[in-house]
Coordinates of C-alpha atoms in Angstrom, one line a residue:
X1 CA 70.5 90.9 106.8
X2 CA 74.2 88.9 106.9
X3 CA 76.6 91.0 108.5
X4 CA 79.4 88.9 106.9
X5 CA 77.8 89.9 103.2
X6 CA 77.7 93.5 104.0
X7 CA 81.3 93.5 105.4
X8 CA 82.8 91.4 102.0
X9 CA 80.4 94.1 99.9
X10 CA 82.2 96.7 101.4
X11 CA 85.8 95.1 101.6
X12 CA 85.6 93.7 98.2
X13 CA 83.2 97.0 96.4
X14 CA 82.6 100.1 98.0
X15 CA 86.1 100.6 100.2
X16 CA 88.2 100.1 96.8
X17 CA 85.6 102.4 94.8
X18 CA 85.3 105.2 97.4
X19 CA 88.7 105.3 98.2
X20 CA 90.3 105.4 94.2
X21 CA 87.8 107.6 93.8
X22 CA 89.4 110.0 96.3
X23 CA 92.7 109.5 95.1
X24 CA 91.8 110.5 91.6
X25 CA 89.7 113.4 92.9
X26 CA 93.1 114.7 94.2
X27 CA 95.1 114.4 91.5
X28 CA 92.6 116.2 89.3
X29 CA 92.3 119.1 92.0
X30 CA 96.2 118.8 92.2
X31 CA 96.3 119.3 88.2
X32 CA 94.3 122.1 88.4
X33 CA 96.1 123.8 90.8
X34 CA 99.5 123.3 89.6
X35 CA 98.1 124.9 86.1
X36 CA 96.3 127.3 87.4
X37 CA 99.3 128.7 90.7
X38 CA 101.8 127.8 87.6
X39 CA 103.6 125.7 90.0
X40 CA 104.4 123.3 87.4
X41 CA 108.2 124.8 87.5
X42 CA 108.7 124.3 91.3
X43 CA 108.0 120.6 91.5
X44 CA 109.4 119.8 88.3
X45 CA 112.7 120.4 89.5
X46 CA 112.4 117.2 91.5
X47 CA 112.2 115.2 88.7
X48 CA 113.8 117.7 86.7
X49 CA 117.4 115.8 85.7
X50 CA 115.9 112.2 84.9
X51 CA 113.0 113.3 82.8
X52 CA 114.9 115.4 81.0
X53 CA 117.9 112.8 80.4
X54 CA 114.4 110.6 79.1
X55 CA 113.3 114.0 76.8
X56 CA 109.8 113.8 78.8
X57 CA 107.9 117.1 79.5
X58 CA 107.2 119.4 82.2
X59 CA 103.5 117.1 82.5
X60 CA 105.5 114.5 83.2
X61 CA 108.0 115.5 85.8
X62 CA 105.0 116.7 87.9
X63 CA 103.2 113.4 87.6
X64 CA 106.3 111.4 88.8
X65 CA 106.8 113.7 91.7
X66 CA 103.4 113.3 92.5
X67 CA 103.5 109.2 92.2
X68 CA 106.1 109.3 95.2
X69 CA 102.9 110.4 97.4
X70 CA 100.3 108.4 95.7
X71 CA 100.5 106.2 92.2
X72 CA 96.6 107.2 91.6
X73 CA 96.7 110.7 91.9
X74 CA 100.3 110.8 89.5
X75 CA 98.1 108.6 87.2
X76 CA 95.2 111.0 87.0
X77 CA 97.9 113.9 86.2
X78 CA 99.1 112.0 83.4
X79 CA 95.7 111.3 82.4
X80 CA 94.6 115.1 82.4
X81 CA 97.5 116.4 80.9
X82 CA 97.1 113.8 77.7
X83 CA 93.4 115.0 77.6
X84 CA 93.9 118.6 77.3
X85 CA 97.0 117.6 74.3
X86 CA 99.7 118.3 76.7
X87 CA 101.6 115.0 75.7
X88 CA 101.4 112.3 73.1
X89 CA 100.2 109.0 73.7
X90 CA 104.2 107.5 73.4
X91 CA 105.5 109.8 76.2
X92 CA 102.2 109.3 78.6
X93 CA 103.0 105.4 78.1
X94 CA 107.0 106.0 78.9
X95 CA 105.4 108.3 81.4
X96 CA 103.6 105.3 83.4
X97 CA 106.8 103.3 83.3
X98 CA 108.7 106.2 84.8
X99 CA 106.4 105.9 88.0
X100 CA 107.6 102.3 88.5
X101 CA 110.0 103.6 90.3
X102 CA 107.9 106.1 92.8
X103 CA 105.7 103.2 93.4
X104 CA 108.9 100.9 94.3
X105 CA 109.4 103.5 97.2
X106 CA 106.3 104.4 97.6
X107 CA 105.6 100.8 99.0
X108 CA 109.5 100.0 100.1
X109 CA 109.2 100.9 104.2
X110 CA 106.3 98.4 104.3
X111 CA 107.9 95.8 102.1
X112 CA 111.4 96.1 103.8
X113 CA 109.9 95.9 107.3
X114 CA 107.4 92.9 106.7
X115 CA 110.1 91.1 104.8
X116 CA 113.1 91.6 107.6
X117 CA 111.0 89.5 110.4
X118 CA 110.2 86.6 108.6
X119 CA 113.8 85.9 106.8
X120 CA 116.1 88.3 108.4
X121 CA 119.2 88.8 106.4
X122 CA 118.0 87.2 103.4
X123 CA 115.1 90.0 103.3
X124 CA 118.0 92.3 102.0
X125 CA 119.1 90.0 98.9
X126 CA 115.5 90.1 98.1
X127 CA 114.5 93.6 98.4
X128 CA 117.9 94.6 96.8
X129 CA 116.9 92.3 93.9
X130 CA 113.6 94.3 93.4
X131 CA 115.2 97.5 93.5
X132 CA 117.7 96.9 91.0
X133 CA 114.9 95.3 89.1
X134 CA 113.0 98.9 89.0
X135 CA 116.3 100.6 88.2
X136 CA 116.7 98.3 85.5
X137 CA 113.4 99.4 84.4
X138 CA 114.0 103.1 85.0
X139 CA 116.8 102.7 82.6
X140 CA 115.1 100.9 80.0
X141 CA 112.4 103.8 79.9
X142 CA 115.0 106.4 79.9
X143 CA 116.7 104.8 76.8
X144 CA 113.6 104.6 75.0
X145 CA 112.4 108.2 76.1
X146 CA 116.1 109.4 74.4
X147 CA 115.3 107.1 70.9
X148 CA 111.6 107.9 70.8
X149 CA 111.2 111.7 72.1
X150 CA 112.3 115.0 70.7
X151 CA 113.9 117.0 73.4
X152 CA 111.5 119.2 74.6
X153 CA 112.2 123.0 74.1
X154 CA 113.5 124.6 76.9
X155 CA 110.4 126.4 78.9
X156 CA 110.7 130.8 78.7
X157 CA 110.3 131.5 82.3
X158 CA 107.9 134.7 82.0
X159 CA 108.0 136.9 85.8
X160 CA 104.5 138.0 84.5
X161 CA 102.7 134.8 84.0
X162 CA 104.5 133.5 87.4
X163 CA 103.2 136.6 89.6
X164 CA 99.3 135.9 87.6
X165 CA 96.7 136.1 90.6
X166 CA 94.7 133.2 90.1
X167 CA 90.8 133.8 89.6
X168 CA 89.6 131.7 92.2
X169 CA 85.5 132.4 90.6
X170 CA 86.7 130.7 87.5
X171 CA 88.8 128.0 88.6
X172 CA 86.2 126.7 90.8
X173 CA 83.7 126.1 88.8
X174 CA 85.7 124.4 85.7
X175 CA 87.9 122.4 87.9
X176 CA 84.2 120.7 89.7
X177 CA 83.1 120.2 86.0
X178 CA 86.3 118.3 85.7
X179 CA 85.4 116.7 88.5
X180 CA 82.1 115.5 87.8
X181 CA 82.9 114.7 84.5
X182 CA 85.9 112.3 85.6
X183 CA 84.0 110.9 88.4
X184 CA 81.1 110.2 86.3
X185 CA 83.4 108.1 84.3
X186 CA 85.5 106.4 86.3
X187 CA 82.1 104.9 88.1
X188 CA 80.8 103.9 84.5
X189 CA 83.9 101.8 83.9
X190 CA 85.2 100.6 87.2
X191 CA 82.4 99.7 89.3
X192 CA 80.9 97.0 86.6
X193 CA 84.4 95.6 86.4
X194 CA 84.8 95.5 90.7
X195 CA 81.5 93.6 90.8
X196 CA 82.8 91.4 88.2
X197 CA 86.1 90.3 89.9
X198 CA 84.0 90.6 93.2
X199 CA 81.7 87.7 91.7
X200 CA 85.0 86.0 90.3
X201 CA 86.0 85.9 93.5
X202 CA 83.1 84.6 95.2
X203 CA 82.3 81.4 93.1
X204 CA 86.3 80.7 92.8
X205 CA 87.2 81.7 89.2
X206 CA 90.0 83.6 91.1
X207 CA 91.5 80.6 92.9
X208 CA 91.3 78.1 90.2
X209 CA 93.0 80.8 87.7
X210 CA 96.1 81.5 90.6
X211 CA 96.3 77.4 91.0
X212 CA 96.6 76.9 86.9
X213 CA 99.2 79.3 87.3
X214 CA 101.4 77.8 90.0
X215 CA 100.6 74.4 87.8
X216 CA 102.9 75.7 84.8
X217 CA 105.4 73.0 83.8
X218 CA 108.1 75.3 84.3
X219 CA 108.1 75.3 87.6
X220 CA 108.2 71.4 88.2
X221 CA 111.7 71.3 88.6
X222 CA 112.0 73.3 91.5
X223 CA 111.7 71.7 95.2
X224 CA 108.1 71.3 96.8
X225 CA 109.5 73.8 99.6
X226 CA 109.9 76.3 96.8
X227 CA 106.3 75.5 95.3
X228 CA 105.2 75.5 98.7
X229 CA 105.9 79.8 99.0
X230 CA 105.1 80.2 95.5
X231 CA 101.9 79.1 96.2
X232 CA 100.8 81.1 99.0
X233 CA 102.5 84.1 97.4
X234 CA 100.3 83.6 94.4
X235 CA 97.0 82.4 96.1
X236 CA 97.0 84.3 99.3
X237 CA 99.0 86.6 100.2
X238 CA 102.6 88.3 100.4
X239 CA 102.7 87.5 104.0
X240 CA 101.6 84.0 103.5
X241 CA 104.6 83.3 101.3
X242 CA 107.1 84.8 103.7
X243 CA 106.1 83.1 106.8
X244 CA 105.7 79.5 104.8
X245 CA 109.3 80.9 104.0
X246 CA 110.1 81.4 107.6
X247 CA 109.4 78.4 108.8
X248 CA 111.0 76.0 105.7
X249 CA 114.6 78.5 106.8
X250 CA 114.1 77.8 110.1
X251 CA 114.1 74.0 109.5
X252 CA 117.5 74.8 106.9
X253 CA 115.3 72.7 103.7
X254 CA 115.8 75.2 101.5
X255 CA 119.1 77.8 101.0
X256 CA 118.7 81.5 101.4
X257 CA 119.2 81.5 97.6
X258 CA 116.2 79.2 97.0
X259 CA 114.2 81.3 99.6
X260 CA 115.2 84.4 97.6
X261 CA 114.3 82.7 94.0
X262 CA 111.0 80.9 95.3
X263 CA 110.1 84.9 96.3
X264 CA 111.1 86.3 93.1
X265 CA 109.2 83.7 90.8
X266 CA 105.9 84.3 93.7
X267 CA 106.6 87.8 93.1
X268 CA 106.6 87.5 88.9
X269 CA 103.4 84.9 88.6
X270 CA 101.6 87.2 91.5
X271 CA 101.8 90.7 90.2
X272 CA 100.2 90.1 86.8
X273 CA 96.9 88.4 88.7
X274 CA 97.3 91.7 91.2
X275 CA 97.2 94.0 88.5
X276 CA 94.6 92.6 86.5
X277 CA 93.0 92.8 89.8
X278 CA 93.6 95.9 91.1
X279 CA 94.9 97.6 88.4
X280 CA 92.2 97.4 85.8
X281 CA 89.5 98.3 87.2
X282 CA 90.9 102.9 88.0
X283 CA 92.9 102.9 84.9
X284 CA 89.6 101.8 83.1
X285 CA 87.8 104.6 84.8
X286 CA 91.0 107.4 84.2
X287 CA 92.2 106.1 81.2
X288 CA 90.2 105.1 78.0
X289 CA 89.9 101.4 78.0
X290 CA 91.8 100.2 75.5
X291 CA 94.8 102.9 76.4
X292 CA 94.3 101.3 80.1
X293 CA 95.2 98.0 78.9
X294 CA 97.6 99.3 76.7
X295 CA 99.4 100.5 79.5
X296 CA 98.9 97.6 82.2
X297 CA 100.7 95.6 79.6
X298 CA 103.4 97.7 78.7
X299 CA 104.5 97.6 82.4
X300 CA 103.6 94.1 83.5
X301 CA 106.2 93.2 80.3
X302 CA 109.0 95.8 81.5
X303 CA 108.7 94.5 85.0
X304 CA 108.1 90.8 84.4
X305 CA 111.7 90.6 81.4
X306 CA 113.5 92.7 84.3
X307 CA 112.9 90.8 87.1
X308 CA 113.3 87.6 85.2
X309 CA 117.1 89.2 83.8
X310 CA 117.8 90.0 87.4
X311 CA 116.4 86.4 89.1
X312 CA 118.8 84.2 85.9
X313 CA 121.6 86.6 87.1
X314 CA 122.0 86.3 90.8
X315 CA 121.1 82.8 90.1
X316 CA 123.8 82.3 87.9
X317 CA 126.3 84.1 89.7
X318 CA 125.9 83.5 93.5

């Protein structure tokens, strides 16, 4: 049998599977036992003063303390807790955007440090860019959280119901039904849409969709240096981009401003195409589908009128 076939099976299918499969599996045995230890109060209080400046609930607080560690397992949380009625479908949407800004530093070290070697100084304008791009977002979500929410009633802290001894016989056994019930799901929905975008991938669909994309008109006026990093941003790779990036500074054709824009728009047209990608296929299998969609959208519009408002200012201004 090919080698080379079994190895882009795995890369492409069963790595991304197994491993969101994990991840989910630990946020649901994370959900459990915060409800069931009632440590729902302790970590709240991380999140405690911004959630409750957006009027979001205890549910939600724990699910954006969780996202710092991993964006699946805070998704899964969120997932649970609108299940069992603990939140309304507006605040688990506002809820998602909230984690925008977990994930930002969730994936910042690695950003930051593969940035920094390619185009040095510059890789702080840029990264400083994104960041006030997810604060701007942060914002955004916390304004709408205050207009769209009640404020939720204080929680009655209870000694008794603290000091409960969990009944280890019982919570076993109904947090592996969850289990299997979730699992069972999120393999019904995502693997059929992984071996579609694998297949996508393999005849080219993918390629020709990222080069309609970097075709768009509105980009025509910008330098072929500049088309050259968006490019590679948007059909390879991050790392592509910045060392096509690296070498066009080093040769002084383009300004560390139009390094910095040239990153921003690779970074706008590339996330959408990453998170159709990526994205779809575990919220399809946490989420209901048309909620999951519901909510890609809802942040790929935050992000995308952020970083656009953030990219016309420094452009403007600097």
């Amino acid at each position: 049998m090919d080698t080379s076939f079994l190895y882009t099976l795995w890369q492409g299918i069963l790595w991304p599977v197994l491993r969101i499969c994990f991840f989910v599996s630990l946020g649901l045995v994370a959900a459990n036992l915060i409800e069931s230890l009632a440590w729902s109060r302790r970590i709240t209080r991380l999140a405690a003063p911004l959630t409750r400046l957006a009027h979001l609930s205890s549910s939600t607080a724990a699910g954006f303390s969780l996202a710092f560690v991993s964006g699946v397992s805070a998704n899964s949380l969120l997932a649970e807790a609108y299940g069992n009625g603990k939140i309304a479908k507006k605040e688990l949407v506002l809820a998602n955007l909230l984690n925008s800004l977990p994930r930002f530093f969730l994936h910042l070290p690695t950003v930051f440090f593969l940035t920094l070697p390619f185009i040095h100084g510059t890789a702080f304008t840029y990264v400083g860019l994104t960041f006030i791009a997810s604060l701007l977002q942060t914002a955004c979500v916390v304004g709408c959280g205050r207009l769209l929410l009640n404020k939720p009633a204080q929680a009655i802290e209870v000694k008794a119901q603290e000091e409960k001894q969990t009944d280890w016989g019982k919570w076993l056994p109904k947090m592996v039904k969850r289990l299997r019930r979730r699992l069972k799901r999120l393999l019904l929905f995502m693997l059929p849409i992984y071996i579609a975008f694998y297949l996508l991938a393999k005849y080219g669909i993918w390629a020709s969709i990222k080069e309609l994309i970097v075709q768009l008109p509105l980009l025509s006026h910008l330098p072929a240096e500049s088309l050259t990093i968006i490019i590679l941003h948007v059909t390879a790779e991050f790392s592509a981009g910045l060392a096509a990036a690296s070498v066009i500074m080093a040769e002084n054709s383009l300004s560390g401003q139009q390094i910095v824009l040239a990153l921003m728009i690779g970074n706008l047209l590339a996330t959408p195409v990453r998170a159709l990608r990526h994205q779809l296929p575990y919220y399809s299998g946490i989420y209901p589908l048309r909620i999951a969609i519901e909510l890609i959208l809802a942040s790929q519009i935050l992000r995308a009128s952020c970083i656009i408002l953030v990219t016309i200012i420094y452009y403007s201004w600097v």
